[in-house]
Coordinates of C-alpha atoms in Angstrom, one line a residue:
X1377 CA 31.7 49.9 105.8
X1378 CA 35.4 51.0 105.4
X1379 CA 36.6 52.8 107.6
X1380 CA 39.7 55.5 109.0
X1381 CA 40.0 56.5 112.3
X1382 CA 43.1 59.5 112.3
X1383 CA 44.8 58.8 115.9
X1384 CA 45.5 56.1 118.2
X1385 CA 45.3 57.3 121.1
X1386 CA 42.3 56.3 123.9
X1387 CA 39.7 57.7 121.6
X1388 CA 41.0 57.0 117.9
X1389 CA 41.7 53.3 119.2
X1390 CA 38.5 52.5 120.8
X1391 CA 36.5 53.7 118.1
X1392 CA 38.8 51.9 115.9
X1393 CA 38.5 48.3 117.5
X1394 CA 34.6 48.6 118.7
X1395 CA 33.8 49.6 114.8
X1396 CA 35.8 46.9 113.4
X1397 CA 34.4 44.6 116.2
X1398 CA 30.8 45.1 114.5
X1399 CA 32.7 44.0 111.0
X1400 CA 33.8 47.6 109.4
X1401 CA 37.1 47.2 107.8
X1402 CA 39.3 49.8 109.7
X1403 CA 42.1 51.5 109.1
X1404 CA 44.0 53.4 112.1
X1405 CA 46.2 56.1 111.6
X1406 CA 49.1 57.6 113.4
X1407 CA 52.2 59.7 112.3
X1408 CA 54.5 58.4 114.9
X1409 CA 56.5 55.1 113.8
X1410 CA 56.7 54.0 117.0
X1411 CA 53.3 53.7 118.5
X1412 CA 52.3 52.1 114.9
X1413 CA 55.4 49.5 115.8
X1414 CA 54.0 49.1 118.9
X1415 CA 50.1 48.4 117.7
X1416 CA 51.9 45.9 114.9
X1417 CA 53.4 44.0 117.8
X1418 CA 50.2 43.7 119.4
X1419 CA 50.9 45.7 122.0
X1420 CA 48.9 48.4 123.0
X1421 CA 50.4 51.9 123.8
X1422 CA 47.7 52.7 126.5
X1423 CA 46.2 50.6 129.4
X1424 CA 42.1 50.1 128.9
X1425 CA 40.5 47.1 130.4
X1426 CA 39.2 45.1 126.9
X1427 CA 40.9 46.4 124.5
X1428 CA 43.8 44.7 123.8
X1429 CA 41.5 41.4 123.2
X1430 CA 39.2 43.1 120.8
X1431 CA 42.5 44.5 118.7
X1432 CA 44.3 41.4 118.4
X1433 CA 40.7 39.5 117.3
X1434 CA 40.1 41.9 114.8
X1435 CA 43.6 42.3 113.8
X1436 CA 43.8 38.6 113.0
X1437 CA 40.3 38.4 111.3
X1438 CA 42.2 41.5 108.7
X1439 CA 39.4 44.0 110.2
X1440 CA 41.7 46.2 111.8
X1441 CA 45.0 47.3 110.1
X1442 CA 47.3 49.8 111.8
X1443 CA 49.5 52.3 109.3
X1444 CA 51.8 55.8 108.9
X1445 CA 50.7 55.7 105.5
X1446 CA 48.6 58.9 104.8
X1447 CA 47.6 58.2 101.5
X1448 CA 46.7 54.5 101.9
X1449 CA 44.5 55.8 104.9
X1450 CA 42.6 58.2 103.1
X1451 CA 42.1 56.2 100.4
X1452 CA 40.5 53.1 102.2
X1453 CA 37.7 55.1 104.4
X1454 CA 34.7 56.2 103.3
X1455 CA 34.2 57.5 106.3
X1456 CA 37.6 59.6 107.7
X1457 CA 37.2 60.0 111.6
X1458 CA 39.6 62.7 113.5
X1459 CA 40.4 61.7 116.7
X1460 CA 43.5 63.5 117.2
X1461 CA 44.7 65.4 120.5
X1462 CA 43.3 68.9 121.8
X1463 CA 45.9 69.9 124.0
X1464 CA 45.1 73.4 126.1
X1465 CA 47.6 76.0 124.2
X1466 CA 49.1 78.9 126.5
X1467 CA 45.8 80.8 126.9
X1468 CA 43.9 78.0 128.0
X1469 CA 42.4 77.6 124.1
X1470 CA 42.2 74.1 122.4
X1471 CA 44.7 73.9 120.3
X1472 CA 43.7 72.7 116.8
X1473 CA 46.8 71.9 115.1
X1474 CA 46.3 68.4 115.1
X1475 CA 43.2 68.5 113.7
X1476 CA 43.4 70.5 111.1
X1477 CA 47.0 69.2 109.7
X1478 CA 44.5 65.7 109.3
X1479 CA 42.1 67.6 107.7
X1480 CA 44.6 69.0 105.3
X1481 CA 46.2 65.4 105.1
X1482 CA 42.8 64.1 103.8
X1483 CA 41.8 66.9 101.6
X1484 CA 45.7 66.6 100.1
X1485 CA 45.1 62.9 99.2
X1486 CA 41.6 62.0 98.9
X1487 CA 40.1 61.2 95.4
X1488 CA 36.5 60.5 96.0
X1489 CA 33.7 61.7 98.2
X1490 CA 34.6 61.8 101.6
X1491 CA 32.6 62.3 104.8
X1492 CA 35.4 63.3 107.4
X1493 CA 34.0 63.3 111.5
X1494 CA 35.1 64.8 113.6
X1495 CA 35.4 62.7 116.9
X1496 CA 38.1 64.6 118.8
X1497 CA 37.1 67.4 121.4
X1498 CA 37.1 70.7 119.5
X1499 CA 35.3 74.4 120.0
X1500 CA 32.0 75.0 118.9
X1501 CA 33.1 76.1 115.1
X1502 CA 35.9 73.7 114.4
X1503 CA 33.7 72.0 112.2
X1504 CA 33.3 75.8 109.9
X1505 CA 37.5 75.5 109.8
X1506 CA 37.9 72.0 108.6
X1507 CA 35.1 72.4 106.0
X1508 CA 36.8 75.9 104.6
X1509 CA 40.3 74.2 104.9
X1510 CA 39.4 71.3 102.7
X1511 CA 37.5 73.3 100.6
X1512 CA 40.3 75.1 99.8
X1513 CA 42.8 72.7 99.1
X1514 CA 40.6 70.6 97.2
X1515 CA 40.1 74.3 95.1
X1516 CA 43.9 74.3 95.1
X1517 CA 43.7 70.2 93.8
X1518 CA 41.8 71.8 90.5
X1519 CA 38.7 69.3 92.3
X1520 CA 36.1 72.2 93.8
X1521 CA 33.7 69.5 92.5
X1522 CA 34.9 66.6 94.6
X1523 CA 31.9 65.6 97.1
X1524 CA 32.6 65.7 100.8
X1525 CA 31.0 66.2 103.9
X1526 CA 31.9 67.4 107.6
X1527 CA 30.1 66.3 110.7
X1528 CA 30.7 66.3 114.4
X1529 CA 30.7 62.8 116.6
X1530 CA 31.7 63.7 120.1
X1531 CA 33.1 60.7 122.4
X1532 CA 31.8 60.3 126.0
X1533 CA 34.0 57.6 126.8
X1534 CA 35.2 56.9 130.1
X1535 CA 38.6 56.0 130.9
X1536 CA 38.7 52.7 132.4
X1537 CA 35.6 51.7 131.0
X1538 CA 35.9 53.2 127.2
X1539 CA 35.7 49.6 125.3
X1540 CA 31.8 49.3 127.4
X1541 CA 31.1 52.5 126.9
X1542 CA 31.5 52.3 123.0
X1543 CA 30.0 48.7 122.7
X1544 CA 27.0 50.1 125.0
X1545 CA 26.3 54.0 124.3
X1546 CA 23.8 55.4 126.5
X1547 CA 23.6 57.9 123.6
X1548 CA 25.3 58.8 120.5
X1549 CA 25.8 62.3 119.7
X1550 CA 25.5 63.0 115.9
X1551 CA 26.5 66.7 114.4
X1552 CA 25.9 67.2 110.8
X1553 CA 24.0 69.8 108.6
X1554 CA 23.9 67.2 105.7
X1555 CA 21.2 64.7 106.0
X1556 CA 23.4 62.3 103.9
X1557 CA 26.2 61.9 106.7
X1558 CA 24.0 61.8 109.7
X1559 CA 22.0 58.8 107.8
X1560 CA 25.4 57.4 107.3
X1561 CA 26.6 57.5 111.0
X1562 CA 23.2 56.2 111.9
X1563 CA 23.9 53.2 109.6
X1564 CA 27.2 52.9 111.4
X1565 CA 26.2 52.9 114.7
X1566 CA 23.1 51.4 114.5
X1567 CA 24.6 47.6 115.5
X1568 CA 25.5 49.4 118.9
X1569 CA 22.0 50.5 119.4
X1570 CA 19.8 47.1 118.8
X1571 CA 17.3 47.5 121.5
X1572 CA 17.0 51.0 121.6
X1573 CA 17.5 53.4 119.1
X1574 CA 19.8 56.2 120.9
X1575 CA 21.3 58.6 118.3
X1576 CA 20.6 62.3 118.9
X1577 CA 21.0 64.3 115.9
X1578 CA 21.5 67.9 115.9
X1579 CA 23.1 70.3 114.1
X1580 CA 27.1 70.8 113.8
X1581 CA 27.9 73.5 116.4
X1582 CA 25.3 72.3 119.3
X1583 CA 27.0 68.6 119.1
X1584 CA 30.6 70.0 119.2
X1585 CA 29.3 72.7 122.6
X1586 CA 27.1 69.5 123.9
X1587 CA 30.8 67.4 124.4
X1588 CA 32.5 70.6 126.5
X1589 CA 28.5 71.1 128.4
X1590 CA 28.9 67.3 129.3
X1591 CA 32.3 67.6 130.7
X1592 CA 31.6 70.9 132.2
X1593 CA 28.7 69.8 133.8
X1594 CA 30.8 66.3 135.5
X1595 CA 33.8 68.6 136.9
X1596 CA 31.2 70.8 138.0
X1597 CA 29.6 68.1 140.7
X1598 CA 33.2 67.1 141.4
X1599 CA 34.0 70.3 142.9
X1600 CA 30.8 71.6 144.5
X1601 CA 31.0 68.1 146.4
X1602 CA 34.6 68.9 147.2
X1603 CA 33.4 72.2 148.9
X1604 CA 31.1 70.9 150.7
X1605 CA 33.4 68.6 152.0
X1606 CA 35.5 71.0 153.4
X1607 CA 33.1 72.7 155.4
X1608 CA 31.4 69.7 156.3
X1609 CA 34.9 69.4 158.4
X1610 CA 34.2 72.3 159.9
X1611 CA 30.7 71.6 161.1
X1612 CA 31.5 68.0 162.2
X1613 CA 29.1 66.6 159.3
X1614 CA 29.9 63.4 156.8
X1615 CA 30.1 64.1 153.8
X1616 CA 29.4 60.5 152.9
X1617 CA 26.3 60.3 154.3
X1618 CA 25.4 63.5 153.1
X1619 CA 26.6 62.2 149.7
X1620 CA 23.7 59.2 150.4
X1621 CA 21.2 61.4 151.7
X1622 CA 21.0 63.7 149.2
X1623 CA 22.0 61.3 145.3
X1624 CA 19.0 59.2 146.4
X1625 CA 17.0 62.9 145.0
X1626 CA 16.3 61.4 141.3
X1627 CA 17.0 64.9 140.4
X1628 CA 20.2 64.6 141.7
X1629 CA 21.0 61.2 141.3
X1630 CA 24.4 59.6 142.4
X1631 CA 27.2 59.9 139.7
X1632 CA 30.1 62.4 140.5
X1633 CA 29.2 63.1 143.8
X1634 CA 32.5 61.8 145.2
X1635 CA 34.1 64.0 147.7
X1636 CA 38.2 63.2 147.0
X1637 CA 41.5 65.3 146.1
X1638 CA 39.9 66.7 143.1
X1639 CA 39.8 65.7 138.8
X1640 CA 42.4 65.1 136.8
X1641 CA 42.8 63.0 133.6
X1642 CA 42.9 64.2 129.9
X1643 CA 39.6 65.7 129.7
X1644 CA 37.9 67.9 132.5
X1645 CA 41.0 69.6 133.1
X1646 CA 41.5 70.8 129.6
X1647 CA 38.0 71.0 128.2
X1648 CA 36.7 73.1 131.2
X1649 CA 39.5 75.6 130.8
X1650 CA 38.9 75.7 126.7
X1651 CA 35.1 76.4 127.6
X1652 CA 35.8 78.9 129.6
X1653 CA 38.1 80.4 127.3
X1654 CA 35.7 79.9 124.2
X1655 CA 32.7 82.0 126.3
X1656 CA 35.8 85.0 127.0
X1657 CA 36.4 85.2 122.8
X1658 CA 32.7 85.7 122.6
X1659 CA 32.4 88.4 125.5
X1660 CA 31.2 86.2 128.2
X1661 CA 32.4 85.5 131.6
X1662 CA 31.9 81.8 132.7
X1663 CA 31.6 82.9 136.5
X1664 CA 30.9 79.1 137.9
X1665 CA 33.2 77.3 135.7
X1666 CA 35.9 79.5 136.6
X1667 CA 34.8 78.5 140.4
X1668 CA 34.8 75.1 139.4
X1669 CA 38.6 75.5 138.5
X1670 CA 39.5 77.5 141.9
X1671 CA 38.1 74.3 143.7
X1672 CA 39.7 71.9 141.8
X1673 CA 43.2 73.1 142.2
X1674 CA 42.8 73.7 145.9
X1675 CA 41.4 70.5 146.7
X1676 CA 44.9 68.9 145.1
X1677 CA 46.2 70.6 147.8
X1678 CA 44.0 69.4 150.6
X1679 CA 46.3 65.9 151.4
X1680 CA 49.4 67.8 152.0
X1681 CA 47.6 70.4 154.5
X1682 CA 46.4 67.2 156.1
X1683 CA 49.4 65.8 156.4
X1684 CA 51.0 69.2 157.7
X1685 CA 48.7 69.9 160.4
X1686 CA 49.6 66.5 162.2
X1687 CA 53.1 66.5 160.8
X1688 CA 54.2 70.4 161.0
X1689 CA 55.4 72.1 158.3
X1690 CA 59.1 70.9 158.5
X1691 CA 58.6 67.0 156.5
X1692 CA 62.7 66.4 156.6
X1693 CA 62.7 63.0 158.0
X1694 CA 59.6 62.1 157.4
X1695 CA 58.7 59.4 154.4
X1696 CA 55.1 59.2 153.3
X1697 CA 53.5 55.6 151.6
X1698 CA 51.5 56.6 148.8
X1699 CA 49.0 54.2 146.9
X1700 CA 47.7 55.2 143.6
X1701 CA 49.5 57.6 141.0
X1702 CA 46.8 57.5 138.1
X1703 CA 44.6 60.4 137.8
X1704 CA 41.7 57.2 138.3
X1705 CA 41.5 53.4 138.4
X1706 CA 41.1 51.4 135.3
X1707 CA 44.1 53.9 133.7
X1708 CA 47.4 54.4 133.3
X1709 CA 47.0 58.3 132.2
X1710 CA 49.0 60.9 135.2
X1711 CA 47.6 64.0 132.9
X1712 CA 46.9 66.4 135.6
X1713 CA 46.6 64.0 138.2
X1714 CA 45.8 64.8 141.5
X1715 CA 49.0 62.5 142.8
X1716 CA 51.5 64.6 141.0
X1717 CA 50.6 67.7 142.9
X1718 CA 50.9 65.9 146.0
X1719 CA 54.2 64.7 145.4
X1720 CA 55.1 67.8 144.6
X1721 CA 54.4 69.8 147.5
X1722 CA 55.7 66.9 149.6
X1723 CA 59.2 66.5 148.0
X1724 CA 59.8 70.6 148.5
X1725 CA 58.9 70.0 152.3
X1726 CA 61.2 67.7 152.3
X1727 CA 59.6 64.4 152.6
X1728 CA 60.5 61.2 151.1
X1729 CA 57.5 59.5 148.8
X1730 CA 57.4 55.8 148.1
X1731 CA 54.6 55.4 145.5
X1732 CA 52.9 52.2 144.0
X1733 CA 50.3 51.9 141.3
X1734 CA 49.2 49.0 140.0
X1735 CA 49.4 50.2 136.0
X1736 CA 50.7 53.5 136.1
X1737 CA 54.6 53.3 137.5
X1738 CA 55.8 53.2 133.5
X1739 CA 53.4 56.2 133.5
X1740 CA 54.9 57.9 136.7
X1741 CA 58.9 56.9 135.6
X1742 CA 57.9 59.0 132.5
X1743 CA 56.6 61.9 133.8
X1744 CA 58.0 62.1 137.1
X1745 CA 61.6 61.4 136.2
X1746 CA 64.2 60.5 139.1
X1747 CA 64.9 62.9 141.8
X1748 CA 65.6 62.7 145.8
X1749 CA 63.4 61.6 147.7
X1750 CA 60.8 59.8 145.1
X1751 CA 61.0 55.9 145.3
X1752 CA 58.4 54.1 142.7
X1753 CA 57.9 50.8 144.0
X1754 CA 56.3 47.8 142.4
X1755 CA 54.4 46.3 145.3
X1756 CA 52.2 48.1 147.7
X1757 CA 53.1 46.6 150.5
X1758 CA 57.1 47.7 150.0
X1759 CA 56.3 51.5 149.8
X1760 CA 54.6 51.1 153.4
X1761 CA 57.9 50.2 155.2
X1762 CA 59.3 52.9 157.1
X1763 CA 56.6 54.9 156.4
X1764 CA 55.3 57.6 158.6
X1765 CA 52.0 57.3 157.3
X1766 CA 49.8 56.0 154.5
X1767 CA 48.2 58.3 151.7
X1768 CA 45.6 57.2 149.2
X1769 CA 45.3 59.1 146.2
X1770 CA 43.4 56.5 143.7
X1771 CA 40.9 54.0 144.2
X1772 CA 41.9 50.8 143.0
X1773 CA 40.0 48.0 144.0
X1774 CA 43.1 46.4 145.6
X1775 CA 43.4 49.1 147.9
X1776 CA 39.5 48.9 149.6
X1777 CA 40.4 45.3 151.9
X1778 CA 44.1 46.0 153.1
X1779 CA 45.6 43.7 155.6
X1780 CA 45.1 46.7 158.3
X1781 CA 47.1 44.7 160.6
X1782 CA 49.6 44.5 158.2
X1783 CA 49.2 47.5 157.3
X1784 CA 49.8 49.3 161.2
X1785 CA 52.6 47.4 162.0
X1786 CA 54.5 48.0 159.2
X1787 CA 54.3 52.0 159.3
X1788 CA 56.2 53.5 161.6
X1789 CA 52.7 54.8 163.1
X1790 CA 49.4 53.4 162.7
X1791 CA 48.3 57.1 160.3
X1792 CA 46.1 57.3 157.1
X1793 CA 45.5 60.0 154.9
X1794 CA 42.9 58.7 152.7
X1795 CA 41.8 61.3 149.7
X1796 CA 39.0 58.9 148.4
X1797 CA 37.2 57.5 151.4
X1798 CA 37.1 54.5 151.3
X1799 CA 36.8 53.1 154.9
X1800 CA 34.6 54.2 157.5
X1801 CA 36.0 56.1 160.5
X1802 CA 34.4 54.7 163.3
X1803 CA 35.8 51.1 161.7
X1804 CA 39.7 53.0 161.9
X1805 CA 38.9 53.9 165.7
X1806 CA 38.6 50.5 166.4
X1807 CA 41.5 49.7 165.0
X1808 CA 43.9 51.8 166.3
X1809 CA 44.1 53.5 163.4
X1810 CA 44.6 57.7 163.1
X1811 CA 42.0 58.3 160.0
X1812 CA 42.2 61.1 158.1
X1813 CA 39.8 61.3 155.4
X1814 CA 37.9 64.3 153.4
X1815 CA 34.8 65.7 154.9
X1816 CA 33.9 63.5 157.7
X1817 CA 34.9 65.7 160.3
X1818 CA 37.5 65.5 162.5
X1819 CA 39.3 62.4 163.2

């Protein structure tokens, strides 16, 4: 099948190389000359484990073409996915512009029947707006007869896992009020779905509110851990165990119930805040989700109150090893990450930060800038050298087995701050080390 995917970003770009992967001809899109120059180098603008293998086979097999070219887009795909960005606007909405200047972009140009998909994150009734707006400017075209379809493909891809997650759905999520285009999507992801058939149809509006209820849902367990942990502190409990005793509930279950320094990324930030602001347009307060926010943004702050209750409130002096910057491991992506907050607060106490990452200082240089105080190092054992103490803030696997001996010699004190568990406390005791972690009581 030929195909268009509008956007290279993580989304447009994995759906782009895991469809061509199954032998679709695809087309990418993207306005901006330089990522295109990038993708044409075969280089890939973003970090995902996977990827760049499956672009450069494809690429080389003729598969997978990357272009600016509006018009050479629209005319290869029979199938037109938009998987643009949905940044939050001022008041918290999704803004659309992106998405509907594609829309327009396709209507402008194309000259047969299209069926256009709408894969990025969008508010329930995006799908109403791009069907009017084409509409209309194929009425404008003199062609109100031209054929075309709208339908709604939400991603649930993971970043750090997206390519697996594409290649092996645990359920595809199919909007469309014309039986034509869901039998087409079906058709198109049926080689993902061999041993079990896993595409839920529905209609338009329940698939585009099903993406925002999934998210919702994820950041929700995120933070109702992250309170617990904190008064788990209080009462002396561990959180961790609590976190066994009570995901081993098959009605629970395990996933997201990771006690740690709170969400961040591209995705639960955003999409919580636009569902939120999508149920106040229609008269209805969304009293938990708004909760859900409250917890997240205080538990970005839990570290630094850490840190200030054994270091006082005064930091000038002090310098602070920091490992992780990405909002999670697997990624390069700081949007909203919980590390950025924490530098933050840090810096205006007047602390030094030496930061590593092991994909994400290009990242950090680019958000972060240069200023006083903020060393971005390239190995994590540099940024522990004079170091009053060391603070994790991501999981990479590199940091779970540290040389701990190492590791206390080289700080100026034997201190961790660690906002993602990942070592027992009674193993720190024994060796020597101050452990400071969240929700397992005091250290």
């Amino acid at each position: 099948m030929k195909i268009t995917v509008v956007g290279t970003g993580y989304v447009g770009l994995v759906t782009g190389a895991c469809l061509a992967e199954m032998g679709n001809h695809v087309v990418c899109l993207d306005r901006d000359p330089g990522r295109i120059a990038t993708l044409l180098r075969g280089e890939l603008p973003i970090h995902e484990p996977g990827l760049l293998d499956i672009v450069l086979r494809n690429t080389r097999c003729r598969r997978l073409a990357f272009t600016g070219d509006v018009a050479h887009a629209v005319a290869h795909g029979r199938v037109q996915f938009i998987a643009v960005g949905t940044p939050p606007g001022e008041d918290g909405s999704a803004d659309l512009q992106h998405v509907l200047a594609a829309a327009r972009a396709i209507a402008e140009r194309m000259q047969e029947p299209r069926l256009i998909v709408n894969k990025s994150t969008v508010p329930v009734g995006t799908a109403d707006r791009v069907r009017a707006l084409v509409a209309q400017v194929l009425q404008a075209r003199g062609l109100p007869a031209l054929a075309f379809s709208v339908a709604s493909n939400p991603e649930f891809l993971k970043e750090g896992s997206a390519v697996q997650d594409f290649m092996r759905p645990d359920r595809v999520v199919v909007g469309a009020d014309d039986p034509q285009a869901a039998q087409t999507l079906h058709q198109l992801y049926a080689p993902f779905m061999r041993n079990r058939d896993r595409l839920i149809a529905m209609d338009v509006r329940s698939a585009e509110f099903t993406k925002y209820a999934a998210n919702a849902m994820l950041a929700t367990r995120i933070s109702f851990m992250n309170e617990l942990a904190l008064l788990a502190e209080k009462l002396g409990a561990d959180i961790e165990q609590v976190r066994t005793g009570i995901g081993t509930d098959p009605r629970i279950g395990t996933h997201f119930l990771y006690a740690g320094t709170g969400y961040g990324g591209s995705c639960f930030p955003k999409d919580v805040q636009a569902l939120v602001h999508t149920a106040r347009e229609a008269g209805q307060e969304l009293t938990i989700l708004q909760a859900v926010q409250a917890v997240n943004e205080r538990q970005k702050q839990v570290l630094v109150d850490k840190i200030v209750a054994r270091f006082g409130p005064d930091l000038r002096g002090r310098r602070f090893a920091l490992w992780g910057l990405a909002f999670k491991p697997g990624t390069d992506d700081m949007r909203a990450a919980p590390s950025l907050t924490l530098i933050e607060r840090l810096l205006a106490l007047g602390a030094e930060v030496a930061a590593y990452d092991p994909v994400a200082l290009a990242q950090a240089r680019a958000v972060l800038g240069t200023r006083p105080g903020l060393h971005l190092l390239d190995r994590s054992e540099a940024v522990l050298e004079g170091a009053d103490a060391l603070v994790i803030v991501t999981e990479w696997k590199e940091f779970r087995s540290p040389d701990f001996g190492h590791l206390a010699a080289t700080l100026r004190q034997p201190v961790i701050f660690d906002g993602r568990n990942l070592f027992e406390p009674a193993d720190m005791r024994a060796l020597g080390i101050e452990y400071h972690a969240i929700g397992r009581g005091t250290p």
